[in-house]
Amino acid sequence: MTLDLPTPTKPLKIGTRGSPLALAQAHETRSRLAVAFDLPEEAFEIIVIKTTGDRVIDRPLKEIGGKGLFTREIEQAMLIGEIDIAVHSMKDMPVLQPEGLLLDTYLPREDVRDALVSPSVKNLADLPAGAKVGTSSLRRKAQVLVAYPQLEVVEFRGNVQTRLKKLEDGVAACTFLAMAGLNRLGRPEVAQCAIEPEIMLPAVAQGAIGIERRADDTAAAEMLAAVHHTETGERLAAERAFLAALDGSCETPIAGLAELSGGNLRLRGEILRPDGSESLTDEGTALIEDGAKLGHEMAARLLARAGDGFFDWRA
C-alpha cells in the first residue's frame, strides 16, 4: 500500500506546547520528517496548545496535578482529531498513555546532564550556608539538600528568560536547567557548568523527545518509524520501566539513567526523600533487550530497602 503523504494543502498537524523549548522540539520533529520523506516543511502544521502547566505558573507542580499537567490538553486534542501527532519532552510524560494513544517514537537523545545556572558561582560548593537555590523539581531539590543541607531551596518556575530574570533580581543564587533544552535553544552559554551524572543523576528520560500518535493511525505510525531512534528507545524502555515500577510522578523524587555499551545496558537509579534527608541508589547491567526487566528489578530492590513511608505518597 502506498503511503498517503501530507501536503501543504493537507498538512500533518503537530501538536505542542507553546514554550520556546517546546516549539524548538516541534520544529526539529517537522524538519526530520520533511527530510525523511523529501517534503516541504509546509506539509507539516505546528499547532500550539496551552496546557494546565502553562496556565498555572504561581504554584508548585505537585500542588496542581503532576506530570499530566503538560500533556493532558494535547492528548485530548489528538483523541478528537484536532492534531495528528504530539511532540513531548519525555521527562514530562506519565508512564501510561490514555487509551487510544501510543508513545513509541523517540528522536536522538540530547545531553542528559543538568546545568547549573548562576550569575555568581560556578558550583554549589561555592555557596555560603543559607544561600537560596531555585528549582521547581522535587528531584533536584532533594538531591541538593542531600549533598548540601545547609542551603535553602525555593520554588522557581518559568522559561529560560524568566528564570534568568529571577536570578538577576536575587530571588535565588542559582538554579538548574537541562543542558538538552539549552542546546536545543542555542543557548548553551547560559550554563555555568554541566553537572555530571555521577554528581547529580538526571530525571528519567531527560534530554529525549517523544512523539505520540493515535493507536489506529497507521499512516502516522509509518511516517514516525522513519525518524525513530532505536538506541534512545532502548534506553528509555529501561528508565521508564524503572519509573513505572516506582509509581513515579511529579511528587516522587526519582532519577534514572540508562547507557548502552555494545550489546549491554547499564542502568543507574536513585530515589530520595522529598526533604532530602535520605537517598538510596542502585545500579545494574543487562542485555539491551532485558533493559525493562532490569528497571523493574532495580525498582523492587530500592522499594524493599526504602520501606514504608519513604515517599510522602507511600506514607
PDB file of C-alpha atoms in Angstrom:
ATOM      1  CA  MET A   1       0.000   0.000   0.000  1.00  0.00           C
ATOM      2  CA  THR A   2       1.318   3.433  -0.945  1.00  0.00           C
ATOM      3  CA  LEU A   3       1.722   5.826   1.979  1.00  0.00           C
ATOM      4  CA  ASP A   4      -0.555   8.851   1.666  1.00  0.00           C
ATOM      5  CA  LEU A   5       1.902  11.646   2.467  1.00  0.00           C
ATOM      6  CA  PRO A   6       0.853  15.057   3.798  1.00  0.00           C
ATOM      7  CA  THR A   7       0.900  18.114   1.546  1.00  0.00           C
ATOM      8  CA  PRO A   8       0.856  21.885   2.116  1.00  0.00           C
ATOM      9  CA  THR A   9      -2.886  21.831   1.405  1.00  0.00           C
ATOM     10  CA  LYS A  10      -3.477  18.803   3.655  1.00  0.00           C
ATOM     11  CA  PRO A  11      -0.700  19.003   6.256  1.00  0.00           C
ATOM     12  CA  LEU A  12       0.128  16.648   9.090  1.00  0.00           C
ATOM     13  CA  LYS A  13      -0.821  18.526  12.271  1.00  0.00           C
ATOM     14  CA  ILE A  14       1.813  18.521  15.001  1.00  0.00           C
ATOM     15  CA  GLY A  15       0.620  19.442  18.492  1.00  0.00           C
ATOM     16  CA  THR A  16       2.931  21.073  21.012  1.00  0.00           C
ATOM     17  CA  ARG A  17       3.102  23.391  23.969  1.00  0.00           C
ATOM     18  CA  GLY A  18       3.973  26.983  23.160  1.00  0.00           C
ATOM     19  CA  SER A  19       7.169  27.487  25.153  1.00  0.00           C
ATOM     20  CA  PRO A  20      10.333  28.314  23.174  1.00  0.00           C
ATOM     21  CA  LEU A  21      11.770  24.879  24.003  1.00  0.00           C
ATOM     22  CA  ALA A  22       8.587  23.019  23.062  1.00  0.00           C
ATOM     23  CA  LEU A  23       8.471  24.875  19.756  1.00  0.00           C
ATOM     24  CA  ALA A  24      12.132  24.070  19.089  1.00  0.00           C
ATOM     25  CA  GLN A  25      11.337  20.392  19.628  1.00  0.00           C
ATOM     26  CA  ALA A  26       8.325  20.573  17.322  1.00  0.00           C
ATOM     27  CA  HIS A  27      10.416  22.266  14.646  1.00  0.00           C
ATOM     28  CA  GLU A  28      13.075  19.546  14.965  1.00  0.00           C
ATOM     29  CA  THR A  29      10.382  16.906  14.525  1.00  0.00           C
ATOM     30  CA  ARG A  30       8.971  18.684  11.471  1.00  0.00           C
ATOM     31  CA  SER A  31      12.439  19.033   9.916  1.00  0.00           C
ATOM     32  CA  ARG A  32      13.306  15.372  10.438  1.00  0.00           C
ATOM     33  CA  LEU A  33      10.022  14.218   8.914  1.00  0.00           C
ATOM     34  CA  ALA A  34      10.390  16.592   5.971  1.00  0.00           C
ATOM     35  CA  VAL A  35      13.888  15.310   5.231  1.00  0.00           C
ATOM     36  CA  ALA A  36      12.903  11.650   5.675  1.00  0.00           C
ATOM     37  CA  PHE A  37      10.134  11.934   3.064  1.00  0.00           C
ATOM     38  CA  ASP A  38      11.574  14.716   0.885  1.00  0.00           C
ATOM     39  CA  LEU A  39       8.648  17.022   1.682  1.00  0.00           C
ATOM     40  CA  PRO A  40       8.445  20.790   2.124  1.00  0.00           C
ATOM     41  CA  GLU A  41       8.101  21.905   5.731  1.00  0.00           C
ATOM     42  CA  GLU A  42       4.749  23.432   4.740  1.00  0.00           C
ATOM     43  CA  ALA A  43       3.424  19.863   4.608  1.00  0.00           C
ATOM     44  CA  PHE A  44       3.507  19.953   8.415  1.00  0.00           C
ATOM     45  CA  GLU A  45       1.487  22.396  10.506  1.00  0.00           C
ATOM     46  CA  ILE A  46       2.573  23.144  14.071  1.00  0.00           C
ATOM     47  CA  ILE A  47      -0.389  23.753  16.364  1.00  0.00           C
ATOM     48  CA  VAL A  48       0.212  25.294  19.802  1.00  0.00           C
ATOM     49  CA  ILE A  49      -1.945  24.033  22.665  1.00  0.00           C
ATOM     50  CA  LYS A  50      -1.857  25.653  26.093  1.00  0.00           C
ATOM     51  CA  THR A  51      -1.753  23.143  28.940  1.00  0.00           C
ATOM     52  CA  THR A  52      -2.697  23.448  32.600  1.00  0.00           C
ATOM     53  CA  GLY A  53       1.005  23.513  33.478  1.00  0.00           C
ATOM     54  CA  ASP A  54       1.443  26.540  31.201  1.00  0.00           C
ATOM     55  CA  ARG A  55      -1.543  28.403  32.617  1.00  0.00           C
ATOM     56  CA  VAL A  56      -0.862  27.891  36.318  1.00  0.00           C
ATOM     57  CA  ILE A  57       2.606  29.293  36.955  1.00  0.00           C
ATOM     58  CA  ASP A  58       2.319  30.610  40.513  1.00  0.00           C
ATOM     59  CA  ARG A  59       2.075  27.256  42.329  1.00  0.00           C
ATOM     60  CA  PRO A  60       4.376  24.213  42.672  1.00  0.00           C
ATOM     61  CA  LEU A  61       3.680  21.491  40.128  1.00  0.00           C
ATOM     62  CA  LYS A  62       2.980  18.900  42.823  1.00  0.00           C
ATOM     63  CA  GLU A  63       0.077  21.036  44.063  1.00  0.00           C
ATOM     64  CA  ILE A  64      -1.734  21.137  40.747  1.00  0.00           C
ATOM     65  CA  GLY A  65      -1.598  17.588  39.484  1.00  0.00           C
ATOM     66  CA  GLY A  66       1.729  16.071  38.477  1.00  0.00           C
ATOM     67  CA  LYS A  67       3.173  15.200  35.073  1.00  0.00           C
ATOM     68  CA  GLY A  68      -0.101  15.173  33.146  1.00  0.00           C
ATOM     69  CA  LEU A  69      -0.196  18.953  33.567  1.00  0.00           C
ATOM     70  CA  PHE A  70       1.916  19.334  30.431  1.00  0.00           C
ATOM     71  CA  THR A  71       0.228  16.697  28.297  1.00  0.00           C
ATOM     72  CA  ARG A  72      -3.481  16.341  29.088  1.00  0.00           C
ATOM     73  CA  GLU A  73      -4.915  19.005  26.782  1.00  0.00           C
ATOM     74  CA  ILE A  74      -2.597  17.991  23.953  1.00  0.00           C
ATOM     75  CA  GLU A  75      -3.656  14.359  24.213  1.00  0.00           C
ATOM     76  CA  GLN A  76      -7.322  15.338  24.280  1.00  0.00           C
ATOM     77  CA  ALA A  77      -6.814  17.323  21.074  1.00  0.00           C
ATOM     78  CA  MET A  78      -5.264  14.290  19.430  1.00  0.00           C
ATOM     79  CA  LEU A  79      -8.053  11.947  20.527  1.00  0.00           C
ATOM     80  CA  ILE A  80     -10.689  14.175  18.906  1.00  0.00           C
ATOM     81  CA  GLY A  81      -8.635  14.650  15.733  1.00  0.00           C
ATOM     82  CA  GLU A  82      -7.569  18.277  16.087  1.00  0.00           C
ATOM     83  CA  ILE A  83      -3.928  17.183  15.748  1.00  0.00           C
ATOM     84  CA  ASP A  84      -2.304  14.071  14.257  1.00  0.00           C
ATOM     85  CA  ILE A  85       0.805  13.693  16.413  1.00  0.00           C
ATOM     86  CA  ALA A  86       2.153  15.339  19.557  1.00  0.00           C
ATOM     87  CA  VAL A  87       5.717  16.231  20.494  1.00  0.00           C
ATOM     88  CA  HIS A  88       6.705  15.961  24.146  1.00  0.00           C
ATOM     89  CA  SER A  89       9.696  16.349  26.443  1.00  0.00           C
ATOM     90  CA  MET A  90       9.913  12.782  27.669  1.00  0.00           C
ATOM     91  CA  LYS A  91      10.832  13.719  31.224  1.00  0.00           C
ATOM     92  CA  ASP A  92       7.358  15.337  31.472  1.00  0.00           C
ATOM     93  CA  MET A  93       5.495  12.252  30.275  1.00  0.00           C
ATOM     94  CA  PRO A  94       3.463   9.971  32.547  1.00  0.00           C
ATOM     95  CA  VAL A  95       4.414   6.313  32.203  1.00  0.00           C
ATOM     96  CA  LEU A  96       0.910   5.435  30.995  1.00  0.00           C
ATOM     97  CA  GLN A  97      -0.870   6.966  27.996  1.00  0.00           C
ATOM     98  CA  PRO A  98      -4.637   7.455  27.623  1.00  0.00           C
ATOM     99  CA  GLU A  99      -6.499   4.635  25.911  1.00  0.00           C
ATOM    100  CA  GLY A 100      -6.209   5.009  22.146  1.00  0.00           C
ATOM    101  CA  LEU A 101      -2.800   6.725  22.165  1.00  0.00           C
ATOM    102  CA  LEU A 102       0.699   5.296  21.704  1.00  0.00           C
ATOM    103  CA  LEU A 103       4.093   6.747  22.522  1.00  0.00           C
ATOM    104  CA  ASP A 104       6.649   4.680  20.628  1.00  0.00           C
ATOM    105  CA  THR A 105       8.792   7.134  18.656  1.00  0.00           C
ATOM    106  CA  TYR A 106      11.844   8.934  20.018  1.00  0.00           C
ATOM    107  CA  LEU A 107      14.282  11.323  18.384  1.00  0.00           C
ATOM    108  CA  PRO A 108      18.030  11.064  19.082  1.00  0.00           C
ATOM    109  CA  ARG A 109      18.662  11.936  22.721  1.00  0.00           C
ATOM    110  CA  GLU A 110      20.466  15.147  23.607  1.00  0.00           C
ATOM    111  CA  ASP A 111      22.811  15.834  26.552  1.00  0.00           C
ATOM    112  CA  VAL A 112      21.264  14.197  29.619  1.00  0.00           C
ATOM    113  CA  ARG A 113      23.009  16.398  32.203  1.00  0.00           C
ATOM    114  CA  ASP A 114      21.602  19.126  34.418  1.00  0.00           C
ATOM    115  CA  ALA A 115      23.073  22.603  34.014  1.00  0.00           C
ATOM    116  CA  LEU A 116      23.945  24.909  36.888  1.00  0.00           C
ATOM    117  CA  VAL A 117      22.866  28.460  36.078  1.00  0.00           C
ATOM    118  CA  SER A 118      24.154  31.286  38.277  1.00  0.00           C
ATOM    119  CA  PRO A 119      25.443  34.834  37.912  1.00  0.00           C
ATOM    120  CA  SER A 120      27.844  34.390  40.819  1.00  0.00           C
ATOM    121  CA  VAL A 121      29.046  30.810  41.430  1.00  0.00           C
ATOM    122  CA  LYS A 122      30.447  28.003  39.335  1.00  0.00           C
ATOM    123  CA  ASN A 123      29.320  25.124  41.557  1.00  0.00           C
ATOM    124  CA  LEU A 124      27.069  24.502  44.533  1.00  0.00           C
ATOM    125  CA  ALA A 125      30.012  24.034  46.883  1.00  0.00           C
ATOM    126  CA  ASP A 126      30.822  27.739  46.462  1.00  0.00           C
ATOM    127  CA  LEU A 127      27.532  28.840  48.034  1.00  0.00           C
ATOM    128  CA  PRO A 128      27.524  30.018  51.658  1.00  0.00           C
ATOM    129  CA  ALA A 129      25.220  28.462  54.244  1.00  0.00           C
ATOM    130  CA  GLY A 130      21.667  29.759  53.874  1.00  0.00           C
ATOM    131  CA  ALA A 131      22.059  30.646  50.196  1.00  0.00           C
ATOM    132  CA  LYS A 132      18.912  30.105  48.130  1.00  0.00           C
ATOM    133  CA  VAL A 133      18.786  27.573  45.317  1.00  0.00           C
ATOM    134  CA  GLY A 134      15.789  27.895  42.982  1.00  0.00           C
ATOM    135  CA  THR A 135      14.040  24.891  41.450  1.00  0.00           C
ATOM    136  CA  SER A 136      10.529  23.516  40.927  1.00  0.00           C
ATOM    137  CA  SER A 137      11.856  19.958  40.570  1.00  0.00           C
ATOM    138  CA  LEU A 138      11.445  17.733  43.622  1.00  0.00           C
ATOM    139  CA  ARG A 139      14.302  15.584  42.341  1.00  0.00           C
ATOM    140  CA  ARG A 140      16.718  18.477  42.113  1.00  0.00           C
ATOM    141  CA  LYS A 141      15.536  19.880  45.435  1.00  0.00           C
ATOM    142  CA  ALA A 142      16.108  16.573  47.214  1.00  0.00           C
ATOM    143  CA  GLN A 143      19.476  15.997  45.540  1.00  0.00           C
ATOM    144  CA  VAL A 144      20.665  19.461  46.584  1.00  0.00           C
ATOM    145  CA  LEU A 145      19.534  19.002  50.173  1.00  0.00           C
ATOM    146  CA  VAL A 146      21.147  15.561  50.441  1.00  0.00           C
ATOM    147  CA  ALA A 147      24.525  16.942  49.377  1.00  0.00           C
ATOM    148  CA  TYR A 148      24.222  20.479  50.807  1.00  0.00           C
ATOM    149  CA  PRO A 149      21.777  20.514  53.741  1.00  0.00           C
ATOM    150  CA  GLN A 150      22.973  23.992  54.699  1.00  0.00           C
ATOM    151  CA  LEU A 151      21.353  25.504  51.577  1.00  0.00           C
ATOM    152  CA  GLU A 152      17.744  26.671  51.222  1.00  0.00           C
ATOM    153  CA  VAL A 153      15.672  25.555  48.224  1.00  0.00           C
ATOM    154  CA  VAL A 154      12.942  27.907  46.959  1.00  0.00           C
ATOM    155  CA  GLU A 155      10.225  27.393  44.333  1.00  0.00           C
ATOM    156  CA  PHE A 156      11.440  28.537  40.904  1.00  0.00           C
ATOM    157  CA  ARG A 157       9.405  28.100  37.719  1.00  0.00           C
ATOM    158  CA  GLY A 158       9.399  29.696  34.277  1.00  0.00           C
ATOM    159  CA  ASN A 159      11.166  29.561  30.927  1.00  0.00           C
ATOM    160  CA  VAL A 160      14.858  30.371  30.476  1.00  0.00           C
ATOM    161  CA  GLN A 161      14.283  34.118  30.224  1.00  0.00           C
ATOM    162  CA  THR A 162      12.018  34.188  33.291  1.00  0.00           C
ATOM    163  CA  ARG A 163      14.486  32.235  35.391  1.00  0.00           C
ATOM    164  CA  LEU A 164      17.424  34.402  34.349  1.00  0.00           C
ATOM    165  CA  LYS A 165      15.431  37.497  35.356  1.00  0.00           C
ATOM    166  CA  LYS A 166      14.649  35.935  38.751  1.00  0.00           C
ATOM    167  CA  LEU A 167      18.368  35.308  39.275  1.00  0.00           C
ATOM    168  CA  GLU A 168      19.142  38.923  38.376  1.00  0.00           C
ATOM    169  CA  ASP A 169      16.514  40.031  40.897  1.00  0.00           C
ATOM    170  CA  GLY A 170      18.133  37.982  43.645  1.00  0.00           C
ATOM    171  CA  VAL A 171      15.270  35.518  44.139  1.00  0.00           C
ATOM    172  CA  ALA A 172      17.935  32.791  44.279  1.00  0.00           C
ATOM    173  CA  ALA A 173      21.689  32.498  43.896  1.00  0.00           C
ATOM    174  CA  CYS A 174      21.415  29.750  41.295  1.00  0.00           C
ATOM    175  CA  THR A 175      19.028  27.416  39.542  1.00  0.00           C
ATOM    176  CA  PHE A 176      19.105  24.404  37.230  1.00  0.00           C
ATOM    177  CA  LEU A 177      18.064  23.805  33.649  1.00  0.00           C
ATOM    178  CA  ALA A 178      18.530  20.782  31.418  1.00  0.00           C
ATOM    179  CA  MET A 179      21.566  21.021  29.141  1.00  0.00           C
ATOM    180  CA  ALA A 180      19.435  19.425  26.428  1.00  0.00           C
ATOM    181  CA  GLY A 181      16.997  22.323  26.500  1.00  0.00           C
ATOM    182  CA  LEU A 182      19.745  24.945  26.409  1.00  0.00           C
ATOM    183  CA  ASN A 183      21.400  23.177  23.472  1.00  0.00           C
ATOM    184  CA  ARG A 184      18.128  22.943  21.547  1.00  0.00           C
ATOM    185  CA  LEU A 185      17.508  26.639  22.156  1.00  0.00           C
ATOM    186  CA  GLY A 186      21.024  27.511  21.013  1.00  0.00           C
ATOM    187  CA  ARG A 187      21.826  28.877  24.499  1.00  0.00           C
ATOM    188  CA  PRO A 188      24.492  26.560  25.973  1.00  0.00           C
ATOM    189  CA  GLU A 189      26.403  29.590  27.274  1.00  0.00           C
ATOM    190  CA  VAL A 190      23.669  30.136  29.887  1.00  0.00           C
ATOM    191  CA  ALA A 191      25.115  27.239  31.898  1.00  0.00           C
ATOM    192  CA  GLN A 192      27.962  27.913  34.302  1.00  0.00           C
ATOM    193  CA  CYS A 193      28.692  24.206  34.010  1.00  0.00           C
ATOM    194  CA  ALA A 194      27.089  20.893  33.165  1.00  0.00           C
ATOM    195  CA  ILE A 195      26.733  18.608  36.167  1.00  0.00           C
ATOM    196  CA  GLU A 196      27.940  15.075  35.557  1.00  0.00           C
ATOM    197  CA  PRO A 197      25.502  12.228  36.317  1.00  0.00           C
ATOM    198  CA  GLU A 198      27.884  10.927  38.974  1.00  0.00           C
ATOM    199  CA  ILE A 199      27.158  14.118  40.936  1.00  0.00           C
ATOM    200  CA  MET A 200      23.502  14.722  40.030  1.00  0.00           C
ATOM    201  CA  LEU A 201      21.732  11.819  38.357  1.00  0.00           C
ATOM    202  CA  PRO A 202      19.236  13.267  35.837  1.00  0.00           C
ATOM    203  CA  ALA A 203      15.499  12.794  35.606  1.00  0.00           C
ATOM    204  CA  VAL A 204      14.255   9.678  33.860  1.00  0.00           C
ATOM    205  CA  ALA A 205      14.222  10.303  30.073  1.00  0.00           C
ATOM    206  CA  GLN A 206      15.865  13.731  30.394  1.00  0.00           C
ATOM    207  CA  GLY A 207      17.088  15.017  27.041  1.00  0.00           C
ATOM    208  CA  ALA A 208      14.724  12.862  24.972  1.00  0.00           C
ATOM    209  CA  ILE A 209      11.890  13.951  22.662  1.00  0.00           C
ATOM    210  CA  GLY A 210       8.918  11.613  22.304  1.00  0.00           C
ATOM    211  CA  ILE A 211       6.264  11.654  19.584  1.00  0.00           C
ATOM    212  CA  GLU A 212       2.791  10.400  20.453  1.00  0.00           C
ATOM    213  CA  ARG A 213       0.108   9.266  17.986  1.00  0.00           C
ATOM    214  CA  ARG A 214      -3.301   7.663  17.823  1.00  0.00           C
ATOM    215  CA  ALA A 215      -3.015   3.876  18.067  1.00  0.00           C
ATOM    216  CA  ASP A 216      -5.162   3.342  14.951  1.00  0.00           C
ATOM    217  CA  ASP A 217      -3.340   5.887  12.762  1.00  0.00           C
ATOM    218  CA  THR A 218      -1.290   3.565  10.576  1.00  0.00           C
ATOM    219  CA  ALA A 219      -0.134   6.378   8.266  1.00  0.00           C
ATOM    220  CA  ALA A 220       1.342   8.349  11.168  1.00  0.00           C
ATOM    221  CA  ALA A 221       2.922   5.157  12.511  1.00  0.00           C
ATOM    222  CA  GLU A 222       4.659   4.500   9.201  1.00  0.00           C
ATOM    223  CA  MET A 223       5.940   8.063   8.947  1.00  0.00           C
ATOM    224  CA  LEU A 224       7.193   8.137  12.521  1.00  0.00           C
ATOM    225  CA  ALA A 225       9.025   4.843  12.088  1.00  0.00           C
ATOM    226  CA  ALA A 226      11.308   6.648   9.620  1.00  0.00           C
ATOM    227  CA  VAL A 227      12.577   9.073  12.283  1.00  0.00           C
ATOM    228  CA  HIS A 228      12.594   6.770  15.325  1.00  0.00           C
ATOM    229  CA  HIS A 229      15.987   6.475  17.053  1.00  0.00           C
ATOM    230  CA  THR A 230      16.364   2.883  18.210  1.00  0.00           C
ATOM    231  CA  GLU A 231      19.114   3.457  20.794  1.00  0.00           C
ATOM    232  CA  THR A 232      17.114   6.190  22.546  1.00  0.00           C
ATOM    233  CA  GLY A 233      14.103   3.877  22.630  1.00  0.00           C
ATOM    234  CA  GLU A 234      16.179   1.102  24.200  1.00  0.00           C
ATOM    235  CA  ARG A 235      17.489   3.404  26.906  1.00  0.00           C
ATOM    236  CA  LEU A 236      14.059   4.828  27.693  1.00  0.00           C
ATOM    237  CA  ALA A 237      12.494   1.370  27.876  1.00  0.00           C
ATOM    238  CA  ALA A 238      14.724   0.610  30.877  1.00  0.00           C
ATOM    239  CA  GLU A 239      14.389   4.023  32.503  1.00  0.00           C
ATOM    240  CA  ARG A 240      10.615   4.248  32.168  1.00  0.00           C
ATOM    241  CA  ALA A 241      10.155   0.672  33.404  1.00  0.00           C
ATOM    242  CA  PHE A 242      12.128   1.707  36.487  1.00  0.00           C
ATOM    243  CA  LEU A 243       9.913   4.775  36.904  1.00  0.00           C
ATOM    244  CA  ALA A 244       6.698   2.843  36.325  1.00  0.00           C
ATOM    245  CA  ALA A 245       7.575   0.266  38.970  1.00  0.00           C
ATOM    246  CA  LEU A 246       8.171   3.100  41.440  1.00  0.00           C
ATOM    247  CA  ASP A 247       4.796   4.695  40.617  1.00  0.00           C
ATOM    248  CA  GLY A 248       6.683   7.822  39.626  1.00  0.00           C
ATOM    249  CA  SER A 249       5.076  11.230  39.298  1.00  0.00           C
ATOM    250  CA  CYS A 250       6.000  14.834  39.965  1.00  0.00           C
ATOM    251  CA  GLU A 251       5.513  14.020  43.655  1.00  0.00           C
ATOM    252  CA  THR A 252       8.285  11.432  43.670  1.00  0.00           C
ATOM    253  CA  PRO A 253      11.964  12.444  43.667  1.00  0.00           C
ATOM    254  CA  ILE A 254      13.343   9.813  41.284  1.00  0.00           C
ATOM    255  CA  ALA A 255      16.386   9.850  38.999  1.00  0.00           C
ATOM    256  CA  GLY A 256      17.474   7.297  36.439  1.00  0.00           C
ATOM    257  CA  LEU A 257      19.861   6.931  33.532  1.00  0.00           C
ATOM    258  CA  ALA A 258      20.486   4.069  31.103  1.00  0.00           C
ATOM    259  CA  GLU A 259      23.575   3.894  28.898  1.00  0.00           C
ATOM    260  CA  LEU A 260      24.482   1.424  26.157  1.00  0.00           C
ATOM    261  CA  SER A 261      27.800  -0.304  25.584  1.00  0.00           C
ATOM    262  CA  GLY A 262      27.982  -2.955  22.906  1.00  0.00           C
ATOM    263  CA  GLY A 263      25.050  -5.276  23.496  1.00  0.00           C
ATOM    264  CA  ASN A 264      24.706  -4.326  27.155  1.00  0.00           C
ATOM    265  CA  LEU A 265      22.744  -1.687  29.036  1.00  0.00           C
ATOM    266  CA  ARG A 266      23.826  -0.107  32.312  1.00  0.00           C
ATOM    267  CA  LEU A 267      21.078   1.421  34.452  1.00  0.00           C
ATOM    268  CA  ARG A 268      21.577   3.685  37.448  1.00  0.00           C
ATOM    269  CA  GLY A 269      18.712   4.729  39.682  1.00  0.00           C
ATOM    270  CA  GLU A 270      18.092   6.897  42.719  1.00  0.00           C
ATOM    271  CA  ILE A 271      15.156   7.552  44.998  1.00  0.00           C
ATOM    272  CA  LEU A 272      15.136  10.314  47.593  1.00  0.00           C
ATOM    273  CA  ARG A 273      13.014  11.532  50.457  1.00  0.00           C
ATOM    274  CA  PRO A 274      11.359  14.791  49.361  1.00  0.00           C
ATOM    275  CA  ASP A 275      13.015  16.680  52.236  1.00  0.00           C
ATOM    276  CA  GLY A 276      16.455  15.476  51.195  1.00  0.00           C
ATOM    277  CA  SER A 277      17.030  13.551  54.421  1.00  0.00           C
ATOM    278  CA  GLU A 278      17.898  10.300  52.641  1.00  0.00           C
ATOM    279  CA  SER A 279      18.954   8.998  49.239  1.00  0.00           C
ATOM    280  CA  LEU A 280      19.082   5.382  48.067  1.00  0.00           C
ATOM    281  CA  THR A 281      20.844   4.309  44.878  1.00  0.00           C
ATOM    282  CA  ASP A 282      21.219   1.139  42.852  1.00  0.00           C
ATOM    283  CA  GLU A 283      22.615   0.113  39.507  1.00  0.00           C
ATOM    284  CA  GLY A 284      22.805  -2.925  37.297  1.00  0.00           C
ATOM    285  CA  THR A 285      23.770  -4.239  33.873  1.00  0.00           C
ATOM    286  CA  ALA A 286      21.801  -6.437  31.487  1.00  0.00           C
ATOM    287  CA  LEU A 287      21.480  -7.266  27.836  1.00  0.00           C
ATOM    288  CA  ILE A 288      19.807  -4.394  25.984  1.00  0.00           C
ATOM    289  CA  GLU A 289      16.688  -6.464  25.311  1.00  0.00           C
ATOM    290  CA  ASP A 290      16.364  -7.084  29.051  1.00  0.00           C
ATOM    291  CA  GLY A 291      16.523  -3.399  29.961  1.00  0.00           C
ATOM    292  CA  ALA A 292      12.882  -3.124  31.033  1.00  0.00           C
ATOM    293  CA  LYS A 293      13.222  -6.212  33.230  1.00  0.00           C
ATOM    294  CA  LEU A 294      16.308  -4.665  34.845  1.00  0.00           C
ATOM    295  CA  GLY A 295      14.356  -1.466  35.505  1.00  0.00           C
ATOM    296  CA  HIS A 296      11.622  -3.394  37.312  1.00  0.00           C
ATOM    297  CA  GLU A 297      14.146  -5.387  39.344  1.00  0.00           C
ATOM    298  CA  MET A 298      16.065  -2.294  40.427  1.00  0.00           C
ATOM    299  CA  ALA A 299      12.868  -0.542  41.464  1.00  0.00           C
ATOM    300  CA  ALA A 300      11.843  -3.570  43.554  1.00  0.00           C
ATOM    301  CA  ARG A 301      15.207  -3.627  45.318  1.00  0.00           C
ATOM    302  CA  LEU A 302      15.059   0.078  46.129  1.00  0.00           C
ATOM    303  CA  LEU A 303      11.485  -0.110  47.402  1.00  0.00           C
ATOM    304  CA  ALA A 304      12.419  -3.029  49.638  1.00  0.00           C
ATOM    305  CA  ARG A 305      15.314  -1.051  51.092  1.00  0.00           C
ATOM    306  CA  ALA A 306      13.238   2.113  51.483  1.00  0.00           C
ATOM    307  CA  GLY A 307      10.399   0.576  53.467  1.00  0.00           C
ATOM    308  CA  ASP A 308       7.034   2.160  54.174  1.00  0.00           C
ATOM    309  CA  GLY A 309       6.721   5.929  54.167  1.00  0.00           C
ATOM    310  CA  PHE A 310       9.927   6.671  52.252  1.00  0.00           C
ATOM    311  CA  PHE A 311       7.904   8.836  49.860  1.00  0.00           C
ATOM    312  CA  ASP A 312       5.120  11.086  51.045  1.00  0.00           C
ATOM    313  CA  TRP A 313       2.751   9.291  48.669  1.00  0.00           C
ATOM    314  CA  ARG A 314       3.511   5.947  50.317  1.00  0.00           C
ATOM    315  CA  ALA A 315       3.033   7.232  53.869  1.00  0.00           C
TER     316      ALA A 315
END
